[in-house]
PDB file of C-alpha atoms in Angstrom:
ATOM      1  CA  MET A   1      -4.504 -11.733  -7.511  1.00 46.00           C
ATOM      2  CA  SER A   2      -6.651  -9.420  -5.395  1.00 58.00           C
ATOM      3  CA  SER A   3      -6.188 -11.899  -2.554  1.00 83.00           C
ATOM      4  CA  ASN A   4      -2.469 -11.174  -2.896  1.00 95.00           C
ATOM      5  CA  ALA A   5      -3.205  -7.466  -2.393  1.00 93.00           C
ATOM      6  CA  ALA A   6      -5.203  -8.244   0.746  1.00 92.00           C
ATOM      7  CA  GLU A   7      -2.493 -10.514   2.136  1.00 95.00           C
ATOM      8  CA  LEU A   8       0.238  -8.011   1.299  1.00 94.00           C
ATOM      9  CA  TYR A   9      -1.757  -5.227   2.981  1.00 91.00           C
ATOM     10  CA  LYS A  10      -2.020  -7.346   6.136  1.00 92.00           C
ATOM     11  CA  LEU A  11       1.734  -7.946   6.166  1.00 94.00           C
ATOM     12  CA  ILE A  12       2.560  -4.274   5.619  1.00 92.00           C
ATOM     13  CA  ASN A  13       0.012  -3.218   8.221  1.00 89.00           C
ATOM     14  CA  ALA A  14       1.559  -5.622  10.752  1.00 94.00           C
ATOM     15  CA  ASP A  15       5.035  -4.092  10.284  1.00 94.00           C
ATOM     16  CA  PRO A  16       4.923  -0.559  11.753  1.00 92.00           C
ATOM     17  CA  GLU A  17       8.374   0.359  10.415  1.00 95.00           C
ATOM     18  CA  LYS A  18       7.578  -0.758   6.852  1.00 93.00           C
ATOM     19  CA  LYS A  19       4.179   0.928   7.023  1.00 89.00           C
ATOM     20  CA  GLN A  20       5.763   4.206   8.179  1.00 89.00           C
ATOM     21  CA  ASP A  21       8.460   4.026   5.485  1.00 92.00           C
ATOM     22  CA  LEU A  22       5.830   3.567   2.783  1.00 89.00           C
ATOM     23  CA  PHE A  23       3.726   6.389   4.231  1.00 85.00           C
ATOM     24  CA  ARG A  24       6.684   8.772   4.149  1.00 87.00           C
ATOM     25  CA  GLN A  25       7.541   7.721   0.617  1.00 89.00           C
ATOM     26  CA  ALA A  26       3.932   8.217  -0.475  1.00 83.00           C
ATOM     27  CA  LEU A  27       3.976  11.777   0.810  1.00 83.00           C
ATOM     28  CA  GLN A  28       7.099  12.605  -1.195  1.00 87.00           C
ATOM     29  CA  ASN A  29       6.734  10.279  -4.165  1.00 87.00           C
ATOM     30  CA  PRO A  30       3.361   8.518  -4.431  1.00 82.00           C
ATOM     31  CA  LYS A  31       4.260   6.715  -7.656  1.00 87.00           C
ATOM     32  CA  GLY A  32       7.471   5.455  -6.068  1.00 90.00           C
ATOM     33  CA  ALA A  33       5.515   4.189  -3.069  1.00 88.00           C
ATOM     34  CA  MET A  34       3.253   2.205  -5.376  1.00 89.00           C
ATOM     35  CA  GLN A  35       6.295   0.741  -7.113  1.00 93.00           C
ATOM     36  CA  SER A  36       7.753  -0.149  -3.702  1.00 94.00           C
ATOM     37  CA  ILE A  37       4.523  -1.899  -2.707  1.00 93.00           C
ATOM     38  CA  CYS A  38       4.558  -3.941  -5.914  1.00 94.00           C
ATOM     39  CA  ALA A  39       8.258  -4.781  -5.455  1.00 96.00           C
ATOM     40  CA  LEU A  40       7.599  -5.834  -1.874  1.00 96.00           C
ATOM     41  CA  GLY A  41       4.816  -8.084  -3.133  1.00 96.00           C
ATOM     42  CA  ASN A  42       7.236  -9.740  -5.555  1.00 97.00           C
ATOM     43  CA  GLU A  43       9.831 -10.211  -2.792  1.00 96.00           C
ATOM     44  CA  MET A  44       7.216 -11.848  -0.563  1.00 95.00           C
ATOM     45  CA  ASN A  45       5.908 -14.073  -3.374  1.00 96.00           C
ATOM     46  CA  LEU A  46       2.647 -12.099  -3.371  1.00 96.00           C
ATOM     47  CA  PRO A  47       2.817 -10.378  -6.775  1.00 96.00           C
ATOM     48  CA  VAL A  48       0.399  -7.502  -7.302  1.00 96.00           C
ATOM     49  CA  SER A  49      -0.095  -4.907  -9.991  1.00 93.00           C
ATOM     50  CA  GLU A  50      -0.600  -1.211  -9.314  1.00 90.00           C
ATOM     51  CA  GLU A  51      -4.220  -1.569 -10.412  1.00 90.00           C
ATOM     52  CA  GLU A  52      -4.819  -4.443  -7.984  1.00 92.00           C
ATOM     53  CA  VAL A  53      -3.384  -2.405  -5.122  1.00 87.00           C
ATOM     54  CA  LYS A  54      -5.549   0.600  -6.045  1.00 84.00           C
ATOM     55  CA  GLU A  55      -8.635  -1.596  -6.328  1.00 87.00           C
ATOM     56  CA  TYR A  56      -7.995  -3.278  -2.982  1.00 87.00           C
ATOM     57  CA  LEU A  57      -7.289  -0.008  -1.177  1.00 81.00           C
ATOM     58  CA  SER A  58     -10.558   1.426  -2.453  1.00 81.00           C
ATOM     59  CA  THR A  59     -12.402  -1.335  -0.575  1.00 85.00           C
ATOM     60  CA  ILE A  60     -10.719  -0.709   2.782  1.00 81.00           C
ATOM     61  CA  ASP A  61     -12.949   0.801   5.462  1.00 79.00           C
ATOM     62  CA  ASP A  62     -10.157   1.963   7.749  1.00 77.00           C
ATOM     63  CA  LEU A  63      -9.684   5.611   8.741  1.00 76.00           C
ATOM     64  CA  ASP A  64      -5.859   5.454   8.770  1.00 72.00           C
ATOM     65  CA  THR A  65      -5.771   3.923   5.298  1.00 71.00           C
ATOM     66  CA  LYS A  66      -8.209   6.501   3.973  1.00 69.00           C
ATOM     67  CA  GLN A  67      -6.046   9.325   5.369  1.00 69.00           C
ATOM     68  CA  TRP A  68      -3.000   7.765   3.706  1.00 67.00           C
ATOM     69  CA  LEU A  69      -4.867   7.593   0.401  1.00 68.00           C
ATOM     70  CA  ILE A  70      -5.948  11.225   0.618  1.00 66.00           C
ATOM     71  CA  LYS A  71      -2.336  12.326   1.140  1.00 62.00           C
ATOM     72  CA  ALA A  72      -0.929   9.998  -1.504  1.00 60.00           C
ATOM     73  CA  ARG A  73      -3.730  10.465  -4.053  1.00 59.00           C
ATOM     74  CA  GLY A  74      -1.441  11.989  -6.677  1.00 55.00           C
ATOM     75  CA  GLY A  75       0.375   8.733  -7.388  1.00 50.00           C
ATOM     76  CA  LEU A  76      -2.450   6.370  -6.677  1.00 47.00           C
TER      77      LEU A  76
END
């Protein structure tokens, strides 16, 4: 399923509005943002678990993503 996490990340990253919404949610409610990511995966027929998302994000070598993770670390 890690390929689902990668594909879902690409789709979220390609949608600036969705990406911004998730970023804002992560700042206020990191756990809720993770739940939203997993729900979005289910809606898009790309199911992922919280652990798969965490694992995938840890492999990303992208400054913006790393900043997001630093700010959202509490729920991730």
